[in-house]
Amino acid sequence: VPADQKVSTMVLMGAADGQLAVAGGKDGWFTNEWADSLNYTNVTRDTDTSHTPVTFEQVLTWDPQVLLVTGKGMSNMTANTVLTNSVEGVDLSTLSSVKSGRVYSTGLGMWNWFTPNPDAPLAAYWVGSSLYPDKFTDIDLPALTKDYYKQMYAFDLTDDQVTTIINPDA
């Protein structure tokens, strides 16, 4: 992806008492490595810690094109709670990502698909297809997920289980 076409993205880790936490980029956290290898711009690149507290004003300044919500398993939010403006104490409705509907809950298979986890090969496809759907038209993520679980865990997923893993908000 050419630099001028990279999607600006922020990983939203949670919200409590009107305070947001994002996945920081420094201090050995893997957020920047994901951004670099998956060709997106991490708007939190220069923040320090894994769960960096930020103000809403800072998030407005970043105004990412896409929000990845760490969702079930790691936070008290999902894409659905952000899109329906039902995150207690926070109104994210003015963000470009929310207005365009480009808010996604990370998958939840063996563990949350944002963090390093056993499903990391699938997570890379999920992030890529979420950020750049036109570049991943040849990827059948449900079929890939079924095949991966069969090969790695000797487990046959149902269609409903695949849907729940890939899109926990469904």
Short mmCIF file of N, CA and C in Angstrom, two decimals:
data_model
loop_
_atom_site.label_atom_id
_atom_site.label_comp_id
_atom_site.label_asym_id
_atom_site.label_seq_id
_atom_site.Cartn_x
_atom_site.Cartn_y
_atom_site.Cartn_z
N VAL A 1 0.86 -1.17 0.00
CA VAL A 1 0.00 0.00 0.00
C VAL A 1 0.90 1.23 0.00
N PRO A 2 0.75 2.10 -0.98
CA PRO A 2 1.57 3.33 -0.98
C PRO A 2 1.31 4.16 0.28
N ALA A 3 2.33 4.84 0.74
CA ALA A 3 2.25 5.61 1.99
C ALA A 3 1.06 6.56 2.02
N ASP A 4 0.76 7.20 0.89
CA ASP A 4 -0.34 8.17 0.88
C ASP A 4 -1.72 7.51 0.84
N GLN A 5 -1.76 6.18 0.75
CA GLN A 5 -3.04 5.46 0.74
C GLN A 5 -3.24 4.59 1.98
N LYS A 6 -2.29 4.63 2.91
CA LYS A 6 -2.43 3.84 4.12
C LYS A 6 -3.59 4.37 4.96
N VAL A 7 -4.34 3.47 5.52
CA VAL A 7 -5.50 3.81 6.35
C VAL A 7 -5.01 4.16 7.76
N SER A 8 -5.45 5.30 8.27
CA SER A 8 -5.11 5.65 9.65
C SER A 8 -6.02 4.86 10.58
N THR A 9 -5.39 4.25 11.57
CA THR A 9 -6.10 3.30 12.42
C THR A 9 -5.71 3.51 13.87
N MET A 10 -6.67 3.27 14.75
CA MET A 10 -6.41 3.32 16.19
C MET A 10 -7.01 2.08 16.83
N VAL A 11 -6.26 1.49 17.74
CA VAL A 11 -6.77 0.34 18.50
C VAL A 11 -7.29 0.87 19.83
N LEU A 12 -8.59 0.74 20.03
CA LEU A 12 -9.26 1.22 21.23
C LEU A 12 -9.36 0.06 22.22
N MET A 13 -8.71 0.22 23.36
CA MET A 13 -8.62 -0.86 24.34
C MET A 13 -9.75 -0.83 25.38
N GLY A 14 -10.33 0.34 25.62
CA GLY A 14 -11.38 0.39 26.62
C GLY A 14 -11.75 1.80 27.00
N ALA A 15 -12.76 1.90 27.85
CA ALA A 15 -13.20 3.19 28.36
C ALA A 15 -13.73 2.98 29.77
N ALA A 16 -13.38 3.92 30.64
CA ALA A 16 -13.88 3.87 32.00
C ALA A 16 -13.94 5.30 32.53
N ASP A 17 -15.08 5.64 33.11
CA ASP A 17 -15.26 6.97 33.69
C ASP A 17 -14.92 8.09 32.72
N GLY A 18 -15.30 7.91 31.45
CA GLY A 18 -15.05 8.93 30.45
C GLY A 18 -13.63 8.99 29.95
N GLN A 19 -12.78 8.10 30.41
CA GLN A 19 -11.37 8.06 30.00
C GLN A 19 -11.18 6.91 29.02
N LEU A 20 -10.52 7.20 27.90
CA LEU A 20 -10.26 6.17 26.89
C LEU A 20 -8.86 5.60 27.08
N ALA A 21 -8.69 4.35 26.67
CA ALA A 21 -7.37 3.72 26.65
C ALA A 21 -7.14 3.16 25.26
N VAL A 22 -5.96 3.44 24.72
CA VAL A 22 -5.61 2.99 23.38
C VAL A 22 -4.37 2.10 23.46
N ALA A 23 -4.16 1.33 22.41
CA ALA A 23 -2.95 0.51 22.33
C ALA A 23 -1.80 1.42 21.92
N GLY A 24 -0.87 1.61 22.81
CA GLY A 24 0.26 2.48 22.54
C GLY A 24 1.24 1.87 21.56
N GLY A 25 2.17 2.68 21.10
CA GLY A 25 3.10 2.23 20.09
C GLY A 25 4.50 1.95 20.57
N LYS A 26 4.92 2.52 21.68
CA LYS A 26 6.29 2.38 22.16
C LYS A 26 6.36 1.31 23.24
N ASP A 27 7.49 1.26 23.92
CA ASP A 27 7.72 0.38 25.07
C ASP A 27 7.55 -1.11 24.75
N GLY A 28 7.92 -1.51 23.55
CA GLY A 28 7.89 -2.92 23.23
C GLY A 28 6.52 -3.49 22.90
N TRP A 29 5.49 -2.68 22.93
CA TRP A 29 4.16 -3.14 22.56
C TRP A 29 4.16 -3.37 21.05
N PHE A 30 3.40 -4.29 20.57
CA PHE A 30 3.48 -4.74 19.17
C PHE A 30 2.64 -3.93 18.20
N THR A 31 1.95 -2.89 18.65
CA THR A 31 1.05 -2.14 17.79
C THR A 31 1.76 -1.57 16.56
N ASN A 32 2.93 -1.00 16.75
CA ASN A 32 3.66 -0.44 15.61
C ASN A 32 4.12 -1.52 14.64
N GLU A 33 4.51 -2.67 15.16
CA GLU A 33 4.94 -3.76 14.28
C GLU A 33 3.78 -4.23 13.41
N TRP A 34 2.60 -4.32 14.00
CA TRP A 34 1.42 -4.70 13.21
C TRP A 34 1.17 -3.65 12.13
N ALA A 35 1.22 -2.39 12.50
CA ALA A 35 0.97 -1.32 11.54
C ALA A 35 1.98 -1.37 10.40
N ASP A 36 3.24 -1.58 10.74
CA ASP A 36 4.27 -1.62 9.72
C ASP A 36 4.12 -2.83 8.80
N SER A 37 3.84 -3.99 9.37
CA SER A 37 3.76 -5.20 8.55
C SER A 37 2.44 -5.30 7.79
N LEU A 38 1.38 -4.67 8.30
CA LEU A 38 0.08 -4.75 7.65
C LEU A 38 -0.28 -3.47 6.90
N ASN A 39 0.68 -2.57 6.79
CA ASN A 39 0.54 -1.37 5.96
C ASN A 39 -0.60 -0.44 6.33
N TYR A 40 -0.70 -0.11 7.60
CA TYR A 40 -1.61 0.95 7.99
C TYR A 40 -0.86 1.94 8.88
N THR A 41 -1.43 3.10 9.07
CA THR A 41 -0.82 4.12 9.90
C THR A 41 -1.41 4.03 11.30
N ASN A 42 -0.55 3.77 12.26
CA ASN A 42 -0.96 3.70 13.66
C ASN A 42 -0.94 5.11 14.24
N VAL A 43 -2.11 5.69 14.48
CA VAL A 43 -2.16 7.08 14.97
C VAL A 43 -1.60 7.21 16.38
N THR A 44 -1.49 6.09 17.10
CA THR A 44 -0.96 6.13 18.47
C THR A 44 0.53 5.75 18.51
N ARG A 45 1.19 5.81 17.37
CA ARG A 45 2.59 5.37 17.24
C ARG A 45 3.50 5.95 18.32
N ASP A 46 3.30 7.18 18.70
CA ASP A 46 4.22 7.83 19.64
C ASP A 46 3.76 7.79 21.10
N THR A 47 2.69 7.08 21.39
CA THR A 47 2.28 6.94 22.79
C THR A 47 3.13 5.86 23.44
N ASP A 48 3.14 5.85 24.76
CA ASP A 48 4.14 5.07 25.47
C ASP A 48 3.78 3.64 25.86
N THR A 49 2.60 3.40 26.34
CA THR A 49 2.35 2.10 26.95
C THR A 49 1.24 1.33 26.24
N SER A 50 1.08 0.09 26.64
CA SER A 50 0.11 -0.77 25.99
C SER A 50 -1.33 -0.30 26.19
N HIS A 51 -1.65 0.23 27.32
CA HIS A 51 -2.99 0.74 27.60
C HIS A 51 -2.89 2.23 27.94
N THR A 52 -2.50 3.01 26.96
CA THR A 52 -2.26 4.43 27.17
C THR A 52 -3.57 5.18 27.41
N PRO A 53 -3.72 5.84 28.55
CA PRO A 53 -4.90 6.67 28.75
C PRO A 53 -4.79 7.93 27.90
N VAL A 54 -5.88 8.26 27.21
CA VAL A 54 -5.89 9.45 26.37
C VAL A 54 -7.20 10.20 26.58
N THR A 55 -7.15 11.48 26.27
CA THR A 55 -8.36 12.29 26.35
C THR A 55 -9.14 12.15 25.05
N PHE A 56 -10.41 12.45 25.13
CA PHE A 56 -11.24 12.44 23.94
C PHE A 56 -10.73 13.48 22.94
N GLU A 57 -10.24 14.60 23.44
CA GLU A 57 -9.71 15.65 22.56
C GLU A 57 -8.54 15.12 21.74
N GLN A 58 -7.69 14.28 22.36
CA GLN A 58 -6.57 13.70 21.62
C GLN A 58 -7.07 12.76 20.53
N VAL A 59 -8.07 11.97 20.86
CA VAL A 59 -8.65 11.05 19.86
C VAL A 59 -9.25 11.85 18.71
N LEU A 60 -9.91 12.95 19.02
CA LEU A 60 -10.46 13.81 17.97
C LEU A 60 -9.36 14.37 17.08
N THR A 61 -8.23 14.71 17.67
CA THR A 61 -7.09 15.21 16.89
C THR A 61 -6.58 14.13 15.94
N TRP A 62 -6.47 12.91 16.43
CA TRP A 62 -6.02 11.80 15.57
C TRP A 62 -7.06 11.48 14.51
N ASP A 63 -8.34 11.47 14.90
CA ASP A 63 -9.48 11.16 14.03
C ASP A 63 -9.17 10.03 13.03
N PRO A 64 -8.94 8.82 13.53
CA PRO A 64 -8.58 7.71 12.65
C PRO A 64 -9.71 7.33 11.69
N GLN A 65 -9.30 6.86 10.52
CA GLN A 65 -10.27 6.38 9.52
C GLN A 65 -10.92 5.07 9.96
N VAL A 66 -10.20 4.29 10.76
CA VAL A 66 -10.69 3.00 11.23
C VAL A 66 -10.40 2.86 12.72
N LEU A 67 -11.38 2.33 13.44
CA LEU A 67 -11.19 1.96 14.85
C LEU A 67 -11.24 0.45 14.94
N LEU A 68 -10.23 -0.14 15.57
CA LEU A 68 -10.26 -1.55 15.91
C LEU A 68 -10.51 -1.61 17.41
N VAL A 69 -11.62 -2.19 17.80
CA VAL A 69 -12.00 -2.27 19.21
C VAL A 69 -11.61 -3.66 19.70
N THR A 70 -10.83 -3.71 20.76
CA THR A 70 -10.33 -5.00 21.22
C THR A 70 -11.43 -5.93 21.70
N GLY A 71 -12.59 -5.41 21.93
CA GLY A 71 -13.77 -6.24 22.13
C GLY A 71 -13.72 -7.24 23.26
N LYS A 72 -14.63 -8.19 23.16
CA LYS A 72 -14.80 -9.21 24.19
C LYS A 72 -13.47 -9.91 24.46
N GLY A 73 -13.23 -10.14 25.72
CA GLY A 73 -12.00 -10.79 26.10
C GLY A 73 -10.95 -9.82 26.58
N MET A 74 -11.01 -8.57 26.13
CA MET A 74 -9.99 -7.60 26.56
C MET A 74 -10.57 -6.28 27.05
N SER A 75 -11.76 -5.92 26.62
CA SER A 75 -12.28 -4.62 27.04
C SER A 75 -13.78 -4.71 27.29
N ASN A 76 -14.32 -3.58 27.69
CA ASN A 76 -15.75 -3.49 27.98
C ASN A 76 -16.54 -2.94 26.80
N MET A 77 -15.91 -2.92 25.61
CA MET A 77 -16.56 -2.36 24.44
C MET A 77 -16.53 -3.34 23.28
N THR A 78 -17.41 -3.09 22.34
CA THR A 78 -17.39 -3.77 21.06
C THR A 78 -17.62 -2.72 19.99
N ALA A 79 -17.45 -3.10 18.75
CA ALA A 79 -17.75 -2.17 17.66
C ALA A 79 -19.20 -1.70 17.76
N ASN A 80 -20.09 -2.61 18.10
CA ASN A 80 -21.50 -2.26 18.19
C ASN A 80 -21.76 -1.19 19.25
N THR A 81 -21.11 -1.29 20.41
CA THR A 81 -21.35 -0.27 21.44
C THR A 81 -20.79 1.08 21.02
N VAL A 82 -19.70 1.07 20.24
CA VAL A 82 -19.16 2.34 19.73
C VAL A 82 -20.09 2.92 18.67
N LEU A 83 -20.51 2.07 17.73
CA LEU A 83 -21.36 2.56 16.63
C LEU A 83 -22.74 3.01 17.08
N THR A 84 -23.25 2.43 18.16
CA THR A 84 -24.56 2.84 18.68
C THR A 84 -24.44 3.90 19.77
N ASN A 85 -23.22 4.40 19.97
CA ASN A 85 -22.95 5.44 20.95
C ASN A 85 -23.44 5.06 22.34
N SER A 86 -23.16 3.80 22.72
CA SER A 86 -23.59 3.35 24.04
C SER A 86 -22.41 2.98 24.95
N VAL A 87 -21.24 3.59 24.70
CA VAL A 87 -20.11 3.43 25.60
C VAL A 87 -20.31 4.47 26.70
N GLU A 88 -20.46 4.01 27.91
CA GLU A 88 -20.78 4.91 29.02
C GLU A 88 -19.72 6.00 29.20
N GLY A 89 -20.17 7.25 29.21
CA GLY A 89 -19.30 8.38 29.49
C GLY A 89 -18.49 8.89 28.32
N VAL A 90 -18.66 8.28 27.13
CA VAL A 90 -17.87 8.68 25.97
C VAL A 90 -18.76 8.77 24.74
N ASP A 91 -18.65 9.83 24.00
CA ASP A 91 -19.38 9.99 22.74
C ASP A 91 -18.38 10.04 21.60
N LEU A 92 -18.28 8.95 20.87
CA LEU A 92 -17.33 8.85 19.77
C LEU A 92 -17.98 9.10 18.41
N SER A 93 -19.23 9.55 18.43
CA SER A 93 -20.01 9.66 17.20
C SER A 93 -19.46 10.68 16.20
N THR A 94 -18.61 11.60 16.63
CA THR A 94 -18.08 12.60 15.71
C THR A 94 -16.82 12.15 14.97
N LEU A 95 -16.29 10.98 15.33
CA LEU A 95 -15.09 10.47 14.65
C LEU A 95 -15.42 10.02 13.23
N SER A 96 -14.49 10.25 12.34
CA SER A 96 -14.67 9.83 10.94
C SER A 96 -14.95 8.34 10.83
N SER A 97 -14.23 7.54 11.61
CA SER A 97 -14.41 6.08 11.55
C SER A 97 -15.82 5.67 11.96
N VAL A 98 -16.37 6.34 12.95
CA VAL A 98 -17.73 6.01 13.41
C VAL A 98 -18.74 6.49 12.37
N LYS A 99 -18.56 7.67 11.85
CA LYS A 99 -19.49 8.20 10.83
C LYS A 99 -19.52 7.30 9.60
N SER A 100 -18.37 6.74 9.22
CA SER A 100 -18.31 5.89 8.02
C SER A 100 -18.62 4.43 8.33
N GLY A 101 -18.80 4.09 9.61
CA GLY A 101 -19.10 2.71 9.99
C GLY A 101 -17.88 1.81 9.98
N ARG A 102 -16.68 2.38 9.95
CA ARG A 102 -15.45 1.58 9.89
C ARG A 102 -14.90 1.35 11.30
N VAL A 103 -15.72 0.68 12.10
CA VAL A 103 -15.37 0.30 13.46
C VAL A 103 -15.56 -1.20 13.54
N TYR A 104 -14.52 -1.91 13.95
CA TYR A 104 -14.56 -3.37 13.93
C TYR A 104 -14.09 -3.94 15.26
N SER A 105 -14.85 -4.91 15.77
CA SER A 105 -14.40 -5.65 16.94
C SER A 105 -13.42 -6.70 16.47
N THR A 106 -12.30 -6.80 17.16
CA THR A 106 -11.35 -7.83 16.80
C THR A 106 -11.96 -9.20 17.03
N GLY A 107 -11.55 -10.14 16.21
CA GLY A 107 -12.07 -11.50 16.33
C GLY A 107 -11.74 -12.09 17.68
N LEU A 108 -12.47 -13.13 18.02
CA LEU A 108 -12.26 -13.80 19.31
C LEU A 108 -12.35 -15.29 19.09
N GLY A 109 -11.21 -15.89 18.79
CA GLY A 109 -11.13 -17.34 18.62
C GLY A 109 -10.50 -17.94 19.85
N MET A 110 -9.28 -18.46 19.69
CA MET A 110 -8.56 -19.01 20.85
C MET A 110 -8.26 -17.90 21.86
N TRP A 111 -8.12 -16.69 21.39
CA TRP A 111 -7.98 -15.50 22.23
C TRP A 111 -8.25 -14.31 21.34
N ASN A 112 -8.33 -13.13 21.91
CA ASN A 112 -8.60 -11.91 21.15
C ASN A 112 -7.60 -11.76 20.01
N TRP A 113 -8.10 -11.46 18.82
CA TRP A 113 -7.26 -11.41 17.63
C TRP A 113 -6.40 -10.16 17.51
N PHE A 114 -6.45 -9.27 18.45
CA PHE A 114 -5.52 -8.14 18.36
C PHE A 114 -4.17 -8.51 18.97
N THR A 115 -4.19 -9.17 20.08
CA THR A 115 -2.94 -9.50 20.77
C THR A 115 -2.25 -10.68 20.10
N PRO A 116 -0.96 -10.87 20.35
CA PRO A 116 -0.33 -12.11 19.87
C PRO A 116 -1.09 -13.30 20.44
N ASN A 117 -1.44 -14.23 19.59
CA ASN A 117 -2.30 -15.32 20.02
C ASN A 117 -2.15 -16.51 19.08
N PRO A 118 -2.72 -17.66 19.43
CA PRO A 118 -2.60 -18.84 18.57
C PRO A 118 -3.22 -18.66 17.18
N ASP A 119 -4.16 -17.75 17.05
CA ASP A 119 -4.83 -17.51 15.76
C ASP A 119 -4.20 -16.37 14.97
N ALA A 120 -2.99 -15.96 15.32
CA ALA A 120 -2.35 -14.80 14.68
C ALA A 120 -2.33 -14.87 13.15
N PRO A 121 -2.10 -16.03 12.53
CA PRO A 121 -2.14 -16.04 11.07
C PRO A 121 -3.50 -15.61 10.51
N LEU A 122 -4.57 -15.99 11.19
CA LEU A 122 -5.91 -15.57 10.76
C LEU A 122 -6.12 -14.08 11.05
N ALA A 123 -5.61 -13.63 12.18
CA ALA A 123 -5.78 -12.22 12.57
C ALA A 123 -5.19 -11.28 11.53
N ALA A 124 -4.05 -11.66 10.96
CA ALA A 124 -3.43 -10.82 9.93
C ALA A 124 -4.36 -10.68 8.73
N TYR A 125 -4.99 -11.77 8.32
CA TYR A 125 -5.95 -11.70 7.21
C TYR A 125 -7.16 -10.86 7.59
N TRP A 126 -7.61 -11.01 8.84
CA TRP A 126 -8.78 -10.25 9.30
C TRP A 126 -8.48 -8.75 9.28
N VAL A 127 -7.33 -8.35 9.83
CA VAL A 127 -6.97 -6.93 9.84
C VAL A 127 -6.87 -6.42 8.40
N GLY A 128 -6.16 -7.15 7.56
CA GLY A 128 -6.00 -6.72 6.17
C GLY A 128 -7.32 -6.57 5.45
N SER A 129 -8.20 -7.55 5.60
CA SER A 129 -9.48 -7.48 4.90
C SER A 129 -10.42 -6.43 5.50
N SER A 130 -10.24 -6.11 6.77
CA SER A 130 -11.04 -5.05 7.39
C SER A 130 -10.58 -3.67 6.91
N LEU A 131 -9.26 -3.48 6.83
CA LEU A 131 -8.72 -2.19 6.44
C LEU A 131 -8.75 -1.96 4.93
N TYR A 132 -8.50 -3.00 4.18
CA TYR A 132 -8.38 -2.90 2.72
C TYR A 132 -9.22 -3.98 2.02
N PRO A 133 -10.54 -3.93 2.17
CA PRO A 133 -11.39 -4.99 1.63
C PRO A 133 -11.21 -5.20 0.12
N ASP A 134 -10.94 -4.14 -0.62
CA ASP A 134 -10.78 -4.27 -2.07
C ASP A 134 -9.52 -5.03 -2.44
N LYS A 135 -8.55 -5.12 -1.55
CA LYS A 135 -7.30 -5.83 -1.83
C LYS A 135 -7.35 -7.29 -1.35
N PHE A 136 -8.43 -7.67 -0.67
CA PHE A 136 -8.54 -9.02 -0.12
C PHE A 136 -9.76 -9.76 -0.68
N THR A 137 -10.18 -9.39 -1.87
CA THR A 137 -11.36 -10.03 -2.45
C THR A 137 -11.14 -11.51 -2.74
N ASP A 138 -9.89 -11.93 -2.87
CA ASP A 138 -9.59 -13.33 -3.16
C ASP A 138 -9.47 -14.18 -1.89
N ILE A 139 -9.65 -13.57 -0.72
CA ILE A 139 -9.53 -14.29 0.55
C ILE A 139 -10.91 -14.63 1.08
N ASP A 140 -11.14 -15.91 1.30
CA ASP A 140 -12.37 -16.39 1.91
C ASP A 140 -12.06 -16.65 3.38
N LEU A 141 -12.19 -15.62 4.21
CA LEU A 141 -11.81 -15.72 5.61
C LEU A 141 -12.57 -16.81 6.37
N PRO A 142 -13.87 -16.97 6.15
CA PRO A 142 -14.55 -18.08 6.83
C PRO A 142 -13.96 -19.46 6.46
N ALA A 143 -13.71 -19.68 5.19
CA ALA A 143 -13.13 -20.97 4.77
C ALA A 143 -11.72 -21.13 5.32
N LEU A 144 -10.95 -20.06 5.30
CA LEU A 144 -9.59 -20.08 5.84
C LEU A 144 -9.62 -20.40 7.33
N THR A 145 -10.57 -19.81 8.04
CA THR A 145 -10.70 -20.04 9.48
C THR A 145 -11.07 -21.49 9.76
N LYS A 146 -12.02 -22.01 9.02
CA LYS A 146 -12.39 -23.42 9.19
C LYS A 146 -11.20 -24.34 8.95
N ASP A 147 -10.48 -24.09 7.87
CA ASP A 147 -9.33 -24.92 7.54
C ASP A 147 -8.25 -24.82 8.62
N TYR A 148 -7.99 -23.62 9.08
CA TYR A 148 -6.98 -23.40 10.12
C TYR A 148 -7.34 -24.17 11.39
N TYR A 149 -8.57 -24.06 11.84
CA TYR A 149 -8.99 -24.75 13.05
C TYR A 149 -8.94 -26.27 12.88
N LYS A 150 -9.25 -26.74 11.70
CA LYS A 150 -9.18 -28.18 11.42
C LYS A 150 -7.73 -28.65 11.49
N GLN A 151 -6.83 -27.91 10.84
CA GLN A 151 -5.42 -28.32 10.82
C GLN A 151 -4.71 -28.10 12.15
N MET A 152 -4.95 -26.99 12.79
CA MET A 152 -4.21 -26.65 14.02
C MET A 152 -4.79 -27.28 15.28
N TYR A 153 -6.11 -27.41 15.33
CA TYR A 153 -6.76 -27.86 16.56
C TYR A 153 -7.57 -29.14 16.38
N ALA A 154 -7.58 -29.68 15.16
CA ALA A 154 -8.38 -30.88 14.86
C ALA A 154 -9.84 -30.67 15.28
N PHE A 155 -10.34 -29.47 14.95
CA PHE A 155 -11.71 -29.09 15.35
C PHE A 155 -12.46 -28.58 14.13
N ASP A 156 -13.64 -29.13 13.92
CA ASP A 156 -14.49 -28.70 12.80
C ASP A 156 -15.44 -27.61 13.29
N LEU A 157 -15.23 -26.40 12.81
CA LEU A 157 -16.10 -25.28 13.17
C LEU A 157 -17.37 -25.31 12.35
N THR A 158 -18.48 -24.92 12.97
CA THR A 158 -19.73 -24.73 12.24
C THR A 158 -19.70 -23.33 11.63
N ASP A 159 -20.60 -23.06 10.71
CA ASP A 159 -20.70 -21.73 10.12
C ASP A 159 -20.99 -20.68 11.20
N ASP A 160 -21.86 -21.02 12.15
CA ASP A 160 -22.17 -20.08 13.23
C ASP A 160 -20.95 -19.78 14.10
N GLN A 161 -20.16 -20.80 14.39
CA GLN A 161 -18.95 -20.59 15.18
C GLN A 161 -17.96 -19.69 14.44
N VAL A 162 -17.82 -19.90 13.14
CA VAL A 162 -16.92 -19.07 12.34
C VAL A 162 -17.39 -17.62 12.38
N THR A 163 -18.67 -17.40 12.21
CA THR A 163 -19.22 -16.04 12.25
C THR A 163 -18.93 -15.39 13.60
N THR A 164 -19.12 -16.13 14.68
CA THR A 164 -18.88 -15.61 16.03
C THR A 164 -17.41 -15.28 16.24
N ILE A 165 -16.52 -16.08 15.70
CA ILE A 165 -15.08 -15.82 15.84
C ILE A 165 -14.69 -14.57 15.06
N ILE A 166 -15.07 -14.51 13.79
CA ILE A 166 -14.65 -13.41 12.93
C ILE A 166 -15.33 -12.10 13.28
N ASN A 167 -16.60 -12.18 13.66
CA ASN A 167 -17.36 -10.97 13.98
C ASN A 167 -18.14 -11.20 15.27
N PRO A 168 -17.48 -10.99 16.42
CA PRO A 168 -18.15 -11.26 17.69
C PRO A 168 -19.39 -10.40 17.94
N ASP A 169 -19.59 -9.34 17.18
CA ASP A 169 -20.77 -8.49 17.35
C ASP A 169 -22.00 -9.05 16.63
N ALA A 170 -21.79 -10.03 15.76
CA ALA A 170 -22.90 -10.54 14.94
C ALA A 170 -23.95 -11.23 15.76
#
